[in-house]
């Protein structure tokens, strides 16, 4: 099985890359449908920006933004994820047809999330997180970022499993850009195989992130898709379960090419470049 593609659908006025482009139900549903048609396995709907420095929005506003979109996409047969740190928002979205909770706080922002996921048996992306967006840059201090992110994520897994979440419903995300400087993100990208080696599916959410801009000199987020594709290739070569991207079709093409090369490597006995895939959620 090749890596899965999660298409980013921000129903927000202030997300760092596409804020304001899809902040009506009609525009969001149209874009989500287009993402699915372009090859997204899951359309990931978010109603609260988690860009660096962002403040929280009220729960009622997050629900207002996301629920009609989740329901409309699910009614069209599209697999939908809900990008939220709030258990009540996740619960409502799951009831509306979502199949995956993408929690960028890894369950830390709302301690009720683990019980909800356990009760619903939804998939749960646990992201590495050290604090809210407004202050997360102050927490970007590491001696060994790969080892520390791995250990902190596995701590979150222990909490989730203790709450009754099935291990095979958990996906790990190293949290590119969340309490990370550019050199931390580069180290994590190079070390994704360390997370893959835990046996849990791994999601790489590198799309248009600040570190891609710092490496390419692209200050405008939408100009970072070529750099993002390089990160997709590097992630898939290391055996990640999925990638989360704004530009779905190019990512899908890149994954097909990597899959073909990895298959040829296997026929030839392997060169160590491609890591075998872990179990898929």
CSV table of C-alpha atoms in Angstrom, one decimal:
chain,number,residue,atom,x,y,z
A,1,UNK,CA,0.0,0.0,0.0
A,2,UNK,CA,1.3,3.4,-1.0
A,3,UNK,CA,1.3,6.4,1.4
A,4,UNK,CA,-2.0,8.0,2.0
A,5,UNK,CA,-2.7,11.7,1.2
A,6,UNK,CA,-4.6,14.0,3.5
A,7,UNK,CA,-5.9,17.1,1.7
A,8,UNK,CA,-5.8,20.3,3.8
A,9,UNK,CA,-9.1,22.1,4.0
A,10,UNK,CA,-9.0,25.1,6.3
A,11,UNK,CA,-12.4,26.7,6.9
A,12,UNK,CA,-10.8,29.7,8.5
A,13,UNK,CA,-10.2,33.4,7.7
A,14,UNK,CA,-6.6,33.4,9.1
A,15,UNK,CA,-4.7,30.2,8.3
A,16,UNK,CA,-1.1,30.8,7.3
A,17,UNK,CA,-1.5,29.5,3.7
A,18,UNK,CA,-5.1,29.6,2.6
A,19,UNK,CA,-7.0,31.5,5.2
A,20,UNK,CA,-10.1,33.2,3.8
A,21,UNK,CA,-10.2,31.1,0.6
A,22,UNK,CA,-12.6,28.5,1.8
A,23,UNK,CA,-14.4,30.2,4.7
A,24,UNK,CA,-17.9,29.7,3.4
A,25,UNK,CA,-19.7,26.4,3.3
A,26,UNK,CA,-20.1,26.5,-0.4
A,27,UNK,CA,-16.5,27.3,-1.1
A,28,UNK,CA,-15.2,24.8,1.4
A,29,UNK,CA,-17.4,21.9,0.1
A,30,UNK,CA,-16.3,22.7,-3.5
A,31,UNK,CA,-12.6,22.7,-2.5
A,32,UNK,CA,-13.0,19.5,-0.5
A,33,UNK,CA,-14.7,17.8,-3.4
A,34,UNK,CA,-11.9,18.9,-5.7
A,35,UNK,CA,-9.2,17.6,-3.2
A,36,UNK,CA,-10.9,14.2,-3.2
A,37,UNK,CA,-11.1,14.2,-7.0
A,38,UNK,CA,-7.4,15.0,-7.1
A,39,UNK,CA,-6.6,11.9,-5.1
A,40,UNK,CA,-6.9,12.8,-1.4
A,41,UNK,CA,-7.7,9.7,0.6
A,42,UNK,CA,-9.0,11.9,3.5
A,43,UNK,CA,-10.1,15.6,3.4
A,44,UNK,CA,-8.9,17.1,6.7
A,45,UNK,CA,-11.3,19.9,7.7
A,46,UNK,CA,-10.1,22.5,10.2
A,47,UNK,CA,-11.9,25.5,11.7
A,48,UNK,CA,-9.2,26.9,13.9
A,49,UNK,CA,-5.8,28.2,12.7
A,50,UNK,CA,-2.8,26.7,14.5
A,51,UNK,CA,-0.3,28.9,12.8
A,52,UNK,CA,2.5,30.3,15.1
A,53,UNK,CA,1.1,33.1,17.2
A,54,UNK,CA,-2.6,32.2,16.6
A,55,UNK,CA,-5.1,32.6,19.4
A,56,UNK,CA,-7.9,30.2,20.1
A,57,UNK,CA,-11.4,30.7,18.6
A,58,UNK,CA,-14.6,30.0,20.6
A,59,UNK,CA,-15.9,26.5,20.5
A,60,UNK,CA,-19.2,27.6,19.0
A,61,UNK,CA,-17.4,29.4,16.2
A,62,UNK,CA,-15.2,26.3,15.4
A,63,UNK,CA,-18.4,24.2,15.3
A,64,UNK,CA,-20.2,26.7,13.1
A,65,UNK,CA,-17.3,26.7,10.6
A,66,UNK,CA,-16.7,22.9,10.4
A,67,UNK,CA,-19.8,20.9,10.9
A,68,UNK,CA,-21.8,21.9,7.8
A,69,UNK,CA,-18.7,21.2,5.7
A,70,UNK,CA,-18.0,17.8,7.3
A,71,UNK,CA,-21.6,16.7,6.9
A,72,UNK,CA,-21.8,17.8,3.3
A,73,UNK,CA,-18.5,16.1,2.3
A,74,UNK,CA,-19.4,12.9,4.2
A,75,UNK,CA,-22.8,12.9,2.5
A,76,UNK,CA,-21.0,12.8,-0.8
A,77,UNK,CA,-19.1,9.7,0.2
A,78,UNK,CA,-15.8,11.5,0.9
A,79,UNK,CA,-13.7,10.3,3.8
A,80,UNK,CA,-13.3,13.3,6.2
A,81,UNK,CA,-11.0,14.1,9.1
A,82,UNK,CA,-11.6,16.8,11.7
A,83,UNK,CA,-8.6,18.9,12.6
A,84,UNK,CA,-9.4,20.0,16.2
A,85,UNK,CA,-8.1,20.1,19.7
A,86,UNK,CA,-11.6,20.0,21.3
A,87,UNK,CA,-13.4,16.8,22.2
A,88,UNK,CA,-16.9,18.4,21.7
A,89,UNK,CA,-16.0,19.5,18.2
A,90,UNK,CA,-14.5,16.1,17.4
A,91,UNK,CA,-17.6,14.4,18.8
A,92,UNK,CA,-19.9,16.5,16.7
A,93,UNK,CA,-17.8,16.0,13.5
A,94,UNK,CA,-17.7,12.2,14.0
A,95,UNK,CA,-21.4,12.1,14.4
A,96,UNK,CA,-21.7,14.1,11.2
A,97,UNK,CA,-19.6,11.5,9.3
A,98,UNK,CA,-15.9,12.2,10.0
A,99,UNK,CA,-13.7,9.1,10.4
A,100,UNK,CA,-10.5,10.6,11.7
A,101,UNK,CA,-9.6,13.1,14.5
A,102,UNK,CA,-6.4,15.1,13.7
A,103,UNK,CA,-5.5,16.5,17.1
A,104,UNK,CA,-2.5,18.8,16.8
A,105,UNK,CA,-2.2,18.9,20.6
A,106,UNK,CA,-1.8,15.1,20.9
A,107,UNK,CA,-4.6,15.1,23.5
A,108,UNK,CA,-3.0,17.6,25.7
A,109,UNK,CA,-5.3,20.5,25.0
A,110,UNK,CA,-8.5,18.6,26.0
A,111,UNK,CA,-8.1,15.7,28.3
A,112,UNK,CA,-11.6,14.5,27.3
A,113,UNK,CA,-10.3,13.6,23.8
A,114,UNK,CA,-8.9,10.2,24.7
A,115,UNK,CA,-12.1,8.9,26.2
A,116,UNK,CA,-14.1,10.2,23.1
A,117,UNK,CA,-11.8,8.4,20.7
A,118,UNK,CA,-11.9,5.2,22.7
A,119,UNK,CA,-15.7,5.3,22.8
A,120,UNK,CA,-16.1,6.0,19.0
A,121,UNK,CA,-13.1,3.9,17.8
A,122,UNK,CA,-12.2,6.7,15.4
A,123,UNK,CA,-8.7,7.1,14.0
A,124,UNK,CA,-6.6,9.5,16.0
A,125,UNK,CA,-3.6,11.5,14.8
A,126,UNK,CA,-1.4,12.3,17.9
A,127,UNK,CA,0.8,15.3,17.0
A,128,UNK,CA,3.8,16.3,19.0
A,129,UNK,CA,2.9,19.5,20.9
A,130,UNK,CA,4.4,21.5,23.7
A,131,UNK,CA,1.9,24.3,24.1
A,132,UNK,CA,-0.6,26.6,22.3
A,133,UNK,CA,0.3,28.4,19.1
A,134,UNK,CA,0.5,31.8,20.8
A,135,UNK,CA,3.6,30.7,22.8
A,136,UNK,CA,4.9,27.5,21.1
A,137,UNK,CA,8.0,29.1,19.6
A,138,UNK,CA,9.3,29.7,23.2
A,139,UNK,CA,9.2,26.0,23.8
A,140,UNK,CA,11.4,25.0,20.8
A,141,UNK,CA,14.4,23.9,23.0
A,142,UNK,CA,15.9,20.4,22.4
A,143,UNK,CA,19.1,18.6,23.0
A,144,UNK,CA,18.1,15.8,20.5
A,145,UNK,CA,14.9,16.8,18.7
A,146,UNK,CA,14.3,13.4,17.1
A,147,UNK,CA,14.8,11.4,20.3
A,148,UNK,CA,12.8,13.8,22.4
A,149,UNK,CA,9.9,14.1,19.9
A,150,UNK,CA,9.8,10.2,19.7
A,151,UNK,CA,9.8,9.9,23.5
A,152,UNK,CA,7.1,12.6,24.1
A,153,UNK,CA,4.9,11.0,21.4
A,154,UNK,CA,5.2,7.6,22.9
A,155,UNK,CA,4.2,9.1,26.3
A,156,UNK,CA,1.0,10.4,24.6
A,157,UNK,CA,0.4,6.9,23.2
A,158,UNK,CA,0.7,5.4,26.7
A,159,UNK,CA,-1.9,7.9,27.9
A,160,UNK,CA,-4.2,7.2,25.0
A,161,UNK,CA,-4.0,3.4,25.4
A,162,UNK,CA,-4.6,3.6,29.2
A,163,UNK,CA,-7.8,5.5,28.4
A,164,UNK,CA,-9.0,2.7,26.2
A,165,UNK,CA,-7.8,3.8,22.7
A,166,UNK,CA,-6.9,0.9,20.5
A,167,UNK,CA,-3.2,1.1,19.5
A,168,UNK,CA,-4.2,0.3,15.9
A,169,UNK,CA,-6.2,3.5,15.7
A,170,UNK,CA,-3.3,5.7,16.5
A,171,UNK,CA,-1.2,7.7,14.0
A,172,UNK,CA,1.9,9.6,15.1
A,173,UNK,CA,2.8,13.1,13.7
A,174,UNK,CA,6.1,14.7,14.7
A,175,UNK,CA,4.5,18.2,14.5
A,176,UNK,CA,6.6,20.0,12.0
A,177,UNK,CA,6.6,23.7,12.9
A,178,UNK,CA,4.9,23.1,16.3
A,179,UNK,CA,7.5,24.3,18.9
A,180,UNK,CA,10.2,23.7,16.3
A,181,UNK,CA,12.8,25.9,14.6
A,182,UNK,CA,13.7,25.3,11.0
A,183,UNK,CA,16.8,23.1,11.9
A,184,UNK,CA,14.6,21.0,14.2
A,185,UNK,CA,12.2,20.4,11.3
A,186,UNK,CA,15.0,19.4,9.0
A,187,UNK,CA,16.4,17.0,11.6
A,188,UNK,CA,12.9,15.5,12.1
A,189,UNK,CA,12.4,15.1,8.3
A,190,UNK,CA,15.8,13.3,8.1
A,191,UNK,CA,14.9,11.1,11.1
A,192,UNK,CA,11.3,10.1,10.3
A,193,UNK,CA,12.5,6.5,10.0
A,194,UNK,CA,13.0,6.6,13.7
A,195,UNK,CA,9.3,7.2,14.3
A,196,UNK,CA,8.4,4.7,11.6
A,197,UNK,CA,10.4,2.1,13.6
A,198,UNK,CA,8.0,2.4,16.5
A,199,UNK,CA,5.5,0.4,14.5
A,200,UNK,CA,2.9,3.1,14.5
A,201,UNK,CA,1.7,4.7,11.3
A,202,UNK,CA,3.4,8.1,10.8
A,203,UNK,CA,1.9,11.2,9.2
A,204,UNK,CA,4.2,13.9,7.8
A,205,UNK,CA,2.5,17.4,7.8
A,206,UNK,CA,5.2,19.5,6.1
A,207,UNK,CA,3.1,21.3,3.5
A,208,UNK,CA,4.1,24.9,3.0
A,209,UNK,CA,5.6,25.1,6.5
A,210,UNK,CA,8.1,27.8,7.6
A,211,UNK,CA,11.1,25.5,7.3
A,212,UNK,CA,10.3,24.8,3.7
A,213,UNK,CA,10.3,28.6,3.1
A,214,UNK,CA,13.6,29.1,5.0
A,215,UNK,CA,15.3,26.4,2.9
A,216,UNK,CA,13.9,27.6,-0.4
A,217,UNK,CA,13.8,31.4,0.2
A,218,UNK,CA,10.1,31.4,-0.5
A,219,UNK,CA,8.5,33.8,1.9
A,220,UNK,CA,4.9,33.3,0.5
A,221,UNK,CA,3.4,30.0,1.7
A,222,UNK,CA,1.7,29.2,-1.6
A,223,UNK,CA,5.0,29.4,-3.4
A,224,UNK,CA,6.4,26.5,-1.3
A,225,UNK,CA,4.7,23.6,-3.1
A,226,UNK,CA,7.8,22.5,-5.0
A,227,UNK,CA,9.8,22.4,-1.8
A,228,UNK,CA,6.9,20.5,-0.2
A,229,UNK,CA,7.1,17.9,-2.9
A,230,UNK,CA,10.8,17.2,-1.9
A,231,UNK,CA,9.7,16.7,1.7
A,232,UNK,CA,6.9,14.3,0.5
A,233,UNK,CA,9.5,12.2,-1.4
A,234,UNK,CA,11.8,12.1,1.6
A,235,UNK,CA,9.0,11.1,3.9
A,236,UNK,CA,7.6,8.4,1.7
A,237,UNK,CA,11.0,6.9,1.2
A,238,UNK,CA,11.2,6.4,4.9
A,239,UNK,CA,8.0,4.5,5.1
A,240,UNK,CA,5.4,7.1,6.4
A,241,UNK,CA,1.8,6.1,6.5
A,242,UNK,CA,0.7,9.4,5.0
A,243,UNK,CA,1.4,13.0,4.1
A,244,UNK,CA,-0.8,16.0,4.7
A,245,UNK,CA,-0.7,18.5,1.9
A,246,UNK,CA,-2.4,21.5,0.3
A,247,UNK,CA,-1.6,20.5,-3.3
A,248,UNK,CA,-2.9,17.0,-3.6
A,249,UNK,CA,-2.4,16.0,-7.2
A,250,UNK,CA,1.4,16.7,-7.3
A,251,UNK,CA,1.9,14.8,-4.0
A,252,UNK,CA,0.0,11.9,-5.4
A,253,UNK,CA,2.2,11.8,-8.5
A,254,UNK,CA,5.3,12.0,-6.4
A,255,UNK,CA,4.1,9.1,-4.2
A,256,UNK,CA,3.5,7.0,-7.3
A,257,UNK,CA,7.0,7.6,-8.5
A,258,UNK,CA,8.6,6.7,-5.2
A,259,UNK,CA,6.4,3.6,-5.0
A,260,UNK,CA,7.6,2.5,-8.4
A,261,UNK,CA,11.3,3.0,-7.5
A,262,UNK,CA,10.8,1.2,-4.1
A,263,UNK,CA,9.2,-1.7,-5.9
A,264,UNK,CA,12.1,-1.9,-8.3
A,265,UNK,CA,14.5,-1.8,-5.3
A,266,UNK,CA,12.7,-4.8,-3.9
A,267,UNK,CA,13.0,-6.8,-7.1
A,268,UNK,CA,16.7,-6.0,-7.2
A,269,UNK,CA,17.3,-7.0,-3.6
A,270,UNK,CA,17.0,-3.5,-2.2
A,271,UNK,CA,19.5,-0.7,-1.7
A,272,UNK,CA,18.3,0.5,1.7
A,273,UNK,CA,16.7,3.6,0.3
A,274,UNK,CA,13.1,2.7,0.9
A,275,UNK,CA,11.8,1.5,4.2
A,276,UNK,CA,9.1,-1.2,4.3
A,277,UNK,CA,5.6,0.1,5.0
A,278,UNK,CA,4.2,-0.3,8.5
A,279,UNK,CA,0.6,-1.4,9.0
A,280,UNK,CA,-1.9,1.1,7.7
A,281,UNK,CA,-4.9,2.4,9.7
